[in-house]
Amino acid sequence: IDNIEDLAKDRAKKLFGVEHVNVQPYSGSPANFAVYVALCDRGDTVMGLSLTEGGHLTHGWKASATGKLFNTVLYGLRPDGHIDIDQVWKLAKENKPKLIWMGATAYMFEYEFDEFAEIADSVGAYLAADIAHVAGLVIAGVHMSPVKYAHIVTTTTHKTLRGPRGGMIMVTKRGVTKDPELPKKIDMAVFPGLQGGPHDHQTAGIATALLEAAKPNFKVYGKQIVKNAKALAKELKAMGIKLVGNGTENHLLLLDVTNIFGPGGGVFAADAMGIAGITVNKNTIPAEPMSPFYPSGVRLGTPALTTRGVKEKDMKKIAKWIFLAIDAVKEYKMPQDKEKRKEVLEKFHKEVVKNKKLLSIKKEVKVFASKLFLP
């Protein structure tokens, strides 16, 4: 077991070019929380991207333990969908955070790692890059690597890295230079600070995923993910679907459906697509007009489709199904009155499973998917 763990760590060090790796975190959220445990005391000030603007719960959102145990200052986006770097500068200077998070869970542009490094240095903060969504794209060379800029890099292993559900924490050369004890602090935070014994089967899976990620065809896969996402974005826009940021630079698209449903319509759009055999999730949009529980957007991505052999030419068909699924339920609206939402949603869920247009799309999707490669 120790040999397997060492193998996983060595492979990660080589792939990402880092000094130290811990492969024991059970997933991404525990990995991120271990960073807090390693670096911060309760009440310390930390900065991260707001959840409603595309950030992750563990970057300091109020409903998360990270928002309850630490003094969190959240930055947002500009109207064009890019991170508001001027705001990040301003908040960092005013609040002098001990830890700054960069990275997101619903952000369709390359992260501004280089800009953040300058900001963190100016206030003496630790800089952590959460690349859970784009780790595979970083390895494939289609997304900037944070290793040159961050002190710590965290990631899941089950998104674009295409491995088992798990997490990793990496310490960069820059991190060791800032604090030679940082690798030890991270390891102690994971165990015994937060976790018990490691999931050894998961470690073996991570080691195997990293072996696959080192092969030439993984770069082909990573590049195709981005090509597919851009092709899908182009087709959806042509059909009148509004996209946050007006497109994508990575694997992810964020649909803004307020022009179709009004505020809170992501619930109807995501569930309708689910009935049609298209798995997505409801998601907040920048300046969310409703709430994280009833968001106005839909998040989707192309890694799984790409793994199954889908190419740009197929995106026209997939975009059409997405459009038709949304169009099939466009008459539903989320009430502003909270008391009326339960009634509306119960009616919607009762009716949507019988929607003939959605069931017809599902048949076409099933035929299409049945012809694809299945790993």
PDB file of N, CA, C and O in Angstrom, residues 61-121:
ATOM      1  N   TRP A  61     -17.787  30.516   1.355  1.00  0.00           N
ATOM      2  CA  TRP A  61     -19.213  30.851   1.291  1.00  0.00           C
ATOM      3  C   TRP A  61     -19.859  30.689   2.669  1.00  0.00           C
ATOM      4  O   TRP A  61     -19.495  29.802   3.443  1.00  0.00           O
ATOM      5  N   LYS A  62     -20.835  31.518   2.970  1.00  0.00           N
ATOM      6  CA  LYS A  62     -21.412  31.621   4.316  1.00  0.00           C
ATOM      7  C   LYS A  62     -22.058  30.326   4.807  1.00  0.00           C
ATOM      8  O   LYS A  62     -22.084  30.073   6.027  1.00  0.00           O
ATOM      9  N   ALA A  63     -22.571  29.483   3.906  1.00  0.00           N
ATOM     10  CA  ALA A  63     -23.213  28.241   4.330  1.00  0.00           C
ATOM     11  C   ALA A  63     -22.202  27.143   4.644  1.00  0.00           C
ATOM     12  O   ALA A  63     -22.544  26.130   5.252  1.00  0.00           O
ATOM     13  N   SER A  64     -20.961  27.324   4.211  1.00  0.00           N
ATOM     14  CA  SER A  64     -19.894  26.347   4.427  1.00  0.00           C
ATOM     15  C   SER A  64     -19.216  26.588   5.770  1.00  0.00           C
ATOM     16  O   SER A  64     -19.206  27.705   6.296  1.00  0.00           O
ATOM     17  N   ALA A  65     -18.621  25.534   6.314  1.00  0.00           N
ATOM     18  CA  ALA A  65     -17.832  25.691   7.542  1.00  0.00           C
ATOM     19  C   ALA A  65     -16.718  26.709   7.335  1.00  0.00           C
ATOM     20  O   ALA A  65     -16.336  27.427   8.262  1.00  0.00           O
ATOM     21  N   THR A  66     -16.230  26.825   6.103  1.00  0.00           N
ATOM     22  CA  THR A  66     -15.155  27.778   5.827  1.00  0.00           C
ATOM     23  C   THR A  66     -15.633  29.218   5.984  1.00  0.00           C
ATOM     24  O   THR A  66     -14.842  30.117   6.291  1.00  0.00           O
ATOM     25  N   GLY A  67     -16.922  29.445   5.765  1.00  0.00           N
ATOM     26  CA  GLY A  67     -17.485  30.773   5.940  1.00  0.00           C
ATOM     27  C   GLY A  67     -17.900  31.056   7.371  1.00  0.00           C
ATOM     28  O   GLY A  67     -18.122  32.212   7.748  1.00  0.00           O
ATOM     29  N   LYS A  68     -18.018  30.000   8.154  1.00  0.00           N
ATOM     30  CA  LYS A  68     -18.441  30.148   9.549  1.00  0.00           C
ATOM     31  C   LYS A  68     -17.255  30.244  10.510  1.00  0.00           C
ATOM     32  O   LYS A  68     -17.333  30.897  11.548  1.00  0.00           O
ATOM     33  N   LEU A  69     -16.165  29.573  10.162  1.00  0.00           N
ATOM     34  CA  LEU A  69     -15.010  29.524  11.061  1.00  0.00           C
ATOM     35  C   LEU A  69     -13.973  30.604  10.770  1.00  0.00           C
ATOM     36  O   LEU A  69     -13.130  30.887  11.609  1.00  0.00           O
ATOM     37  N   PHE A  70     -14.052  31.179   9.561  1.00  0.00           N
ATOM     38  CA  PHE A  70     -13.053  32.168   9.177  1.00  0.00           C
ATOM     39  C   PHE A  70     -13.735  33.454   8.733  1.00  0.00           C
ATOM     40  O   PHE A  70     -14.906  33.447   8.342  1.00  0.00           O
ATOM     41  N   ASN A  71     -13.007  34.540   8.796  1.00  0.00           N
ATOM     42  CA  ASN A  71     -13.515  35.822   8.323  1.00  0.00           C
ATOM     43  C   ASN A  71     -13.303  35.872   6.809  1.00  0.00           C
ATOM     44  O   ASN A  71     -12.179  36.057   6.341  1.00  0.00           O
ATOM     45  N   THR A  72     -14.347  35.670   6.057  1.00  0.00           N
ATOM     46  CA  THR A  72     -14.192  35.530   4.609  1.00  0.00           C
ATOM     47  C   THR A  72     -14.580  36.807   3.879  1.00  0.00           C
ATOM     48  O   THR A  72     -15.605  37.426   4.168  1.00  0.00           O
ATOM     49  N   VAL A  73     -13.763  37.164   2.913  1.00  0.00           N
ATOM     50  CA  VAL A  73     -13.993  38.314   2.052  1.00  0.00           C
ATOM     51  C   VAL A  73     -14.095  37.775   0.630  1.00  0.00           C
ATOM     52  O   VAL A  73     -13.161  37.126   0.138  1.00  0.00           O
ATOM     53  N   LEU A  74     -15.220  38.009  -0.019  1.00  0.00           N
ATOM     54  CA  LEU A  74     -15.478  37.397  -1.318  1.00  0.00           C
ATOM     55  C   LEU A  74     -15.418  38.425  -2.443  1.00  0.00           C
ATOM     56  O   LEU A  74     -16.006  39.493  -2.352  1.00  0.00           O
ATOM     57  N   TYR A  75     -14.703  38.071  -3.492  1.00  0.00           N
ATOM     58  CA  TYR A  75     -14.630  38.934  -4.670  1.00  0.00           C
ATOM     59  C   TYR A  75     -15.562  38.402  -5.748  1.00  0.00           C
ATOM     60  O   TYR A  75     -16.106  37.295  -5.649  1.00  0.00           O
ATOM     61  N   GLY A  76     -15.788  39.195  -6.794  1.00  0.00           N
ATOM     62  CA  GLY A  76     -16.751  38.815  -7.824  1.00  0.00           C
ATOM     63  C   GLY A  76     -16.222  38.999  -9.232  1.00  0.00           C
ATOM     64  O   GLY A  76     -15.008  39.022  -9.467  1.00  0.00           O
ATOM     65  N   LEU A  77     -17.146  39.142 -10.176  1.00  0.00           N
ATOM     66  CA  LEU A  77     -16.824  39.231 -11.594  1.00  0.00           C
ATOM     67  C   LEU A  77     -17.179  40.594 -12.162  1.00  0.00           C
ATOM     68  O   LEU A  77     -18.031  41.307 -11.626  1.00  0.00           O
ATOM     69  N   ARG A  78     -16.559  40.924 -13.255  1.00  0.00           N
ATOM     70  CA  ARG A  78     -16.946  42.095 -14.035  1.00  0.00           C
ATOM     71  C   ARG A  78     -18.173  41.737 -14.870  1.00  0.00           C
ATOM     72  O   ARG A  78     -18.506  40.549 -15.017  1.00  0.00           O
ATOM     73  N   PRO A  79     -18.851  42.715 -15.455  1.00  0.00           N
ATOM     74  CA  PRO A  79     -20.020  42.418 -16.293  1.00  0.00           C
ATOM     75  C   PRO A  79     -19.722  41.479 -17.462  1.00  0.00           C
ATOM     76  O   PRO A  79     -20.614  40.768 -17.931  1.00  0.00           O
ATOM     77  N   ASP A  80     -18.456  41.454 -17.916  1.00  0.00           N
ATOM     78  CA  ASP A  80     -18.115  40.576 -19.046  1.00  0.00           C
ATOM     79  C   ASP A  80     -17.842  39.137 -18.613  1.00  0.00           C
ATOM     80  O   ASP A  80     -17.494  38.285 -19.437  1.00  0.00           O
ATOM     81  N   GLY A  81     -17.995  38.843 -17.324  1.00  0.00           N
ATOM     82  CA  GLY A  81     -17.828  37.478 -16.834  1.00  0.00           C
ATOM     83  C   GLY A  81     -16.445  37.149 -16.316  1.00  0.00           C
ATOM     84  O   GLY A  81     -16.235  36.086 -15.730  1.00  0.00           O
ATOM     85  N   HIS A  82     -15.471  38.034 -16.509  1.00  0.00           N
ATOM     86  CA  HIS A  82     -14.107  37.821 -16.018  1.00  0.00           C
ATOM     87  C   HIS A  82     -13.994  38.261 -14.560  1.00  0.00           C
ATOM     88  O   HIS A  82     -14.748  39.137 -14.098  1.00  0.00           O
ATOM     89  N   ILE A  83     -13.055  37.662 -13.831  1.00  0.00           N
ATOM     90  CA  ILE A  83     -12.814  38.069 -12.448  1.00  0.00           C
ATOM     91  C   ILE A  83     -12.446  39.547 -12.400  1.00  0.00           C
ATOM     92  O   ILE A  83     -11.659  40.031 -13.215  1.00  0.00           O
ATOM     93  N   ASP A  84     -13.025  40.238 -11.436  1.00  0.00           N
ATOM     94  CA  ASP A  84     -12.766  41.667 -11.266  1.00  0.00           C
ATOM     95  C   ASP A  84     -11.453  41.843 -10.493  1.00  0.00           C
ATOM     96  O   ASP A  84     -11.435  41.940  -9.268  1.00  0.00           O
ATOM     97  N   ILE A  85     -10.352  41.852 -11.232  1.00  0.00           N
ATOM     98  CA  ILE A  85      -9.028  41.927 -10.616  1.00  0.00           C
ATOM     99  C   ILE A  85      -8.842  43.221  -9.813  1.00  0.00           C
ATOM    100  O   ILE A  85      -8.202  43.230  -8.753  1.00  0.00           O
ATOM    101  N   ASP A  86      -9.403  44.311 -10.298  1.00  0.00           N
ATOM    102  CA  ASP A  86      -9.307  45.572  -9.556  1.00  0.00           C
ATOM    103  C   ASP A  86      -9.958  45.433  -8.181  1.00  0.00           C
ATOM    104  O   ASP A  86      -9.432  45.948  -7.182  1.00  0.00           O
ATOM    105  N   GLN A  87     -11.082  44.730  -8.132  1.00  0.00           N
ATOM    106  CA  GLN A  87     -11.748  44.500  -6.853  1.00  0.00           C
ATOM    107  C   GLN A  87     -10.903  43.601  -5.949  1.00  0.00           C
ATOM    108  O   GLN A  87     -10.812  43.828  -4.741  1.00  0.00           O
ATOM    109  N   VAL A  88     -10.265  42.580  -6.542  1.00  0.00           N
ATOM    110  CA  VAL A  88      -9.405  41.683  -5.764  1.00  0.00           C
ATOM    111  C   VAL A  88      -8.265  42.481  -5.132  1.00  0.00           C
ATOM    112  O   VAL A  88      -7.951  42.316  -3.947  1.00  0.00           O
ATOM    113  N   TRP A  89      -7.636  43.349  -5.912  1.00  0.00           N
ATOM    114  CA  TRP A  89      -6.567  44.213  -5.403  1.00  0.00           C
ATOM    115  C   TRP A  89      -7.068  45.042  -4.223  1.00  0.00           C
ATOM    116  O   TRP A  89      -6.435  45.107  -3.161  1.00  0.00           O
ATOM    117  N   LYS A  90      -8.214  45.682  -4.414  1.00  0.00           N
ATOM    118  CA  LYS A  90      -8.783  46.581  -3.406  1.00  0.00           C
ATOM    119  C   LYS A  90      -9.082  45.827  -2.109  1.00  0.00           C
ATOM    120  O   LYS A  90      -8.710  46.259  -1.014  1.00  0.00           O
ATOM    121  N   LEU A  91      -9.764  44.669  -2.228  1.00  0.00           N
ATOM    122  CA  LEU A  91     -10.138  43.891  -1.046  1.00  0.00           C
ATOM    123  C   LEU A  91      -8.908  43.345  -0.321  1.00  0.00           C
ATOM    124  O   LEU A  91      -8.879  43.286   0.912  1.00  0.00           O
ATOM    125  N   ALA A  92      -7.908  42.920  -1.091  1.00  0.00           N
ATOM    126  CA  ALA A  92      -6.688  42.386  -0.479  1.00  0.00           C
ATOM    127  C   ALA A  92      -5.959  43.473   0.314  1.00  0.00           C
ATOM    128  O   ALA A  92      -5.494  43.237   1.441  1.00  0.00           O
ATOM    129  N   LYS A  93      -5.853  44.662  -0.268  1.00  0.00           N
ATOM    130  CA  LYS A  93      -5.171  45.766   0.408  1.00  0.00           C
ATOM    131  C   LYS A  93      -5.922  46.176   1.680  1.00  0.00           C
ATOM    132  O   LYS A  93      -5.317  46.500   2.705  1.00  0.00           O
ATOM    133  N   GLU A  94      -7.249  46.169   1.616  1.00  0.00           N
ATOM    134  CA  GLU A  94      -8.063  46.604   2.753  1.00  0.00           C
ATOM    135  C   GLU A  94      -8.106  45.576   3.877  1.00  0.00           C
ATOM    136  O   GLU A  94      -8.140  45.930   5.052  1.00  0.00           O
ATOM    137  N   ASN A  95      -8.112  44.271   3.507  1.00  0.00           N
ATOM    138  CA  ASN A  95      -8.375  43.230   4.496  1.00  0.00           C
ATOM    139  C   ASN A  95      -7.166  42.395   4.896  1.00  0.00           C
ATOM    140  O   ASN A  95      -7.224  41.635   5.863  1.00  0.00           O
ATOM    141  N   LYS A  96      -6.061  42.487   4.131  1.00  0.00           N
ATOM    142  CA  LYS A  96      -4.829  41.756   4.443  1.00  0.00           C
ATOM    143  C   LYS A  96      -5.091  40.277   4.788  1.00  0.00           C
ATOM    144  O   LYS A  96      -4.812  39.808   5.885  1.00  0.00           O
ATOM    145  N   PRO A  97      -5.646  39.522   3.843  1.00  0.00           N
ATOM    146  CA  PRO A  97      -5.966  38.118   4.132  1.00  0.00           C
ATOM    147  C   PRO A  97      -4.720  37.268   4.352  1.00  0.00           C
ATOM    148  O   PRO A  97      -3.653  37.558   3.819  1.00  0.00           O
ATOM    149  N   LYS A  98      -4.885  36.217   5.120  1.00  0.00           N
ATOM    150  CA  LYS A  98      -3.785  35.273   5.330  1.00  0.00           C
ATOM    151  C   LYS A  98      -3.725  34.271   4.182  1.00  0.00           C
ATOM    152  O   LYS A  98      -2.659  33.752   3.838  1.00  0.00           O
ATOM    153  N   LEU A  99      -4.886  34.011   3.584  1.00  0.00           N
ATOM    154  CA  LEU A  99      -4.994  33.014   2.509  1.00  0.00           C
ATOM    155  C   LEU A  99      -5.905  33.559   1.422  1.00  0.00           C
ATOM    156  O   LEU A  99      -6.980  34.087   1.710  1.00  0.00           O
ATOM    157  N   ILE A 100      -5.467  33.431   0.178  1.00  0.00           N
ATOM    158  CA  ILE A 100      -6.289  33.821  -0.971  1.00  0.00           C
ATOM    159  C   ILE A 100      -6.506  32.589  -1.854  1.00  0.00           C
ATOM    160  O   ILE A 100      -5.543  31.915  -2.232  1.00  0.00           O
ATOM    161  N   TRP A 101      -7.770  32.333  -2.179  1.00  0.00           N
ATOM    162  CA  TRP A 101      -8.116  31.235  -3.091  1.00  0.00           C
ATOM    163  C   TRP A 101      -8.301  31.774  -4.499  1.00  0.00           C
ATOM    164  O   TRP A 101      -8.915  32.816  -4.708  1.00  0.00           O
ATOM    165  N   MET A 102      -7.773  31.063  -5.467  1.00  0.00           N
ATOM    166  CA  MET A 102      -8.115  31.312  -6.860  1.00  0.00           C
ATOM    167  C   MET A 102      -8.584  29.987  -7.452  1.00  0.00           C
ATOM    168  O   MET A 102      -8.188  28.916  -7.002  1.00  0.00           O
ATOM    169  N   GLY A 103      -9.456  30.084  -8.440  1.00  0.00           N
ATOM    170  CA  GLY A 103     -10.099  28.881  -8.959  1.00  0.00           C
ATOM    171  C   GLY A 103     -11.587  28.982  -8.750  1.00  0.00           C
ATOM    172  O   GLY A 103     -12.076  29.861  -8.034  1.00  0.00           O
ATOM    173  N   ALA A 104     -12.333  28.090  -9.377  1.00  0.00           N
ATOM    174  CA  ALA A 104     -13.783  28.218  -9.373  1.00  0.00           C
ATOM    175  C   ALA A 104     -14.443  26.888  -9.670  1.00  0.00           C
ATOM    176  O   ALA A 104     -13.773  25.893  -9.953  1.00  0.00           O
ATOM    177  N   THR A 105     -15.772  26.911  -9.609  1.00  0.00           N
ATOM    178  CA  THR A 105     -16.540  25.715  -9.955  1.00  0.00           C
ATOM    179  C   THR A 105     -17.489  25.969 -11.127  1.00  0.00           C
ATOM    180  O   THR A 105     -18.078  25.048 -11.659  1.00  0.00           O
ATOM    181  N   ALA A 106     -17.630  27.258 -11.502  1.00  0.00           N
ATOM    182  CA  ALA A 106     -18.466  27.595 -12.658  1.00  0.00           C
ATOM    183  C   ALA A 106     -17.901  28.855 -13.309  1.00  0.00           C
ATOM    184  O   ALA A 106     -18.509  29.919 -13.285  1.00  0.00           O
ATOM    185  N   TYR A 107     -16.711  28.733 -13.880  1.00  0.00           N
ATOM    186  CA  TYR A 107     -16.012  29.856 -14.493  1.00  0.00           C
ATOM    187  C   TYR A 107     -15.460  29.376 -15.826  1.00  0.00           C
ATOM    188  O   TYR A 107     -14.719  28.387 -15.874  1.00  0.00           O
ATOM    189  N   MET A 108     -15.833  30.050 -16.878  1.00  0.00           N
ATOM    190  CA  MET A 108     -15.547  29.540 -18.221  1.00  0.00           C
ATOM    191  C   MET A 108     -14.319  30.144 -18.900  1.00  0.00           C
ATOM    192  O   MET A 108     -14.046  29.891 -20.065  1.00  0.00           O
ATOM    193  N   PHE A 109     -13.547  30.931 -18.128  1.00  0.00           N
ATOM    194  CA  PHE A 109     -12.327  31.521 -18.666  1.00  0.00           C
ATOM    195  C   PHE A 109     -11.095  30.933 -17.983  1.00  0.00           C
ATOM    196  O   PHE A 109     -11.197  30.326 -16.920  1.00  0.00           O
ATOM    197  N   GLU A 110      -9.933  31.143 -18.603  1.00  0.00           N
ATOM    198  CA  GLU A 110      -8.688  30.760 -17.928  1.00  0.00           C
ATOM    199  C   GLU A 110      -8.524  31.604 -16.669  1.00  0.00           C
ATOM    200  O   GLU A 110      -8.863  32.789 -16.663  1.00  0.00           O
ATOM    201  N   TYR A 111      -8.009  31.002 -15.614  1.00  0.00           N
ATOM    202  CA  TYR A 111      -7.807  31.732 -14.369  1.00  0.00           C
ATOM    203  C   TYR A 111      -6.610  32.668 -14.496  1.00  0.00           C
ATOM    204  O   TYR A 111      -5.615  32.349 -15.153  1.00  0.00           O
ATOM    205  N   GLU A 112      -6.692  33.803 -13.824  1.00  0.00           N
ATOM    206  CA  GLU A 112      -5.626  34.811 -13.868  1.00  0.00           C
ATOM    207  C   GLU A 112      -4.593  34.529 -12.781  1.00  0.00           C
ATOM    208  O   GLU A 112      -4.394  35.337 -11.858  1.00  0.00           O
ATOM    209  N   PHE A 113      -3.934  33.371 -12.851  1.00  0.00           N
ATOM    210  CA  PHE A 113      -2.990  32.962 -11.812  1.00  0.00           C
ATOM    211  C   PHE A 113      -1.873  33.983 -11.597  1.00  0.00           C
ATOM    212  O   PHE A 113      -1.482  34.265 -10.460  1.00  0.00           O
ATOM    213  N   ASP A 114      -1.351  34.516 -12.695  1.00  0.00           N
ATOM    214  CA  ASP A 114      -0.219  35.442 -12.595  1.00  0.00           C
ATOM    215  C   ASP A 114      -0.600  36.727 -11.859  1.00  0.00           C
ATOM    216  O   ASP A 114       0.156  37.236 -11.031  1.00  0.00           O
ATOM    217  N   GLU A 115      -1.793  37.248 -12.141  1.00  0.00           N
ATOM    218  CA  GLU A 115      -2.268  38.464 -11.471  1.00  0.00           C
ATOM    219  C   GLU A 115      -2.431  38.217  -9.966  1.00  0.00           C
ATOM    220  O   GLU A 115      -2.073  39.051  -9.134  1.00  0.00           O
ATOM    221  N   PHE A 116      -2.985  37.065  -9.615  1.00  0.00           N
ATOM    222  CA  PHE A 116      -3.229  36.745  -8.212  1.00  0.00           C
ATOM    223  C   PHE A 116      -1.921  36.627  -7.430  1.00  0.00           C
ATOM    224  O   PHE A 116      -1.853  36.986  -6.255  1.00  0.00           O
ATOM    225  N   ALA A 117      -0.888  36.090  -8.065  1.00  0.00           N
ATOM    226  CA  ALA A 117       0.401  35.940  -7.390  1.00  0.00           C
ATOM    227  C   ALA A 117       0.947  37.301  -6.961  1.00  0.00           C
ATOM    228  O   ALA A 117       1.468  37.468  -5.848  1.00  0.00           O
ATOM    229  N   GLU A 118       0.799  38.279  -7.830  1.00  0.00           N
ATOM    230  CA  GLU A 118       1.263  39.632  -7.513  1.00  0.00           C
ATOM    231  C   GLU A 118       0.470  40.211  -6.335  1.00  0.00           C
ATOM    232  O   GLU A 118       1.030  40.854  -5.445  1.00  0.00           O
ATOM    233  N   ILE A 119      -0.825  39.964  -6.347  1.00  0.00           N
ATOM    234  CA  ILE A 119      -1.686  40.463  -5.268  1.00  0.00           C
ATOM    235  C   ILE A 119      -1.321  39.802  -3.942  1.00  0.00           C
ATOM    236  O   ILE A 119      -1.165  40.475  -2.913  1.00  0.00           O
ATOM    237  N   ALA A 120      -1.181  38.463  -3.958  1.00  0.00           N
ATOM    238  CA  ALA A 120      -0.851  37.734  -2.729  1.00  0.00           C
ATOM    239  C   ALA A 120       0.487  38.199  -2.159  1.00  0.00           C
ATOM    240  O   ALA A 120       0.622  38.417  -0.949  1.00  0.00           O
ATOM    241  N   ASP A 121       1.462  38.367  -3.017  1.00  0.00           N
ATOM    242  CA  ASP A 121       2.787  38.812  -2.563  1.00  0.00           C
ATOM    243  C   ASP A 121       2.722  40.198  -1.923  1.00  0.00           C
ATOM    244  O   ASP A 121       3.432  40.482  -0.958  1.00  0.00           O
TER     245      ASP A 121
END
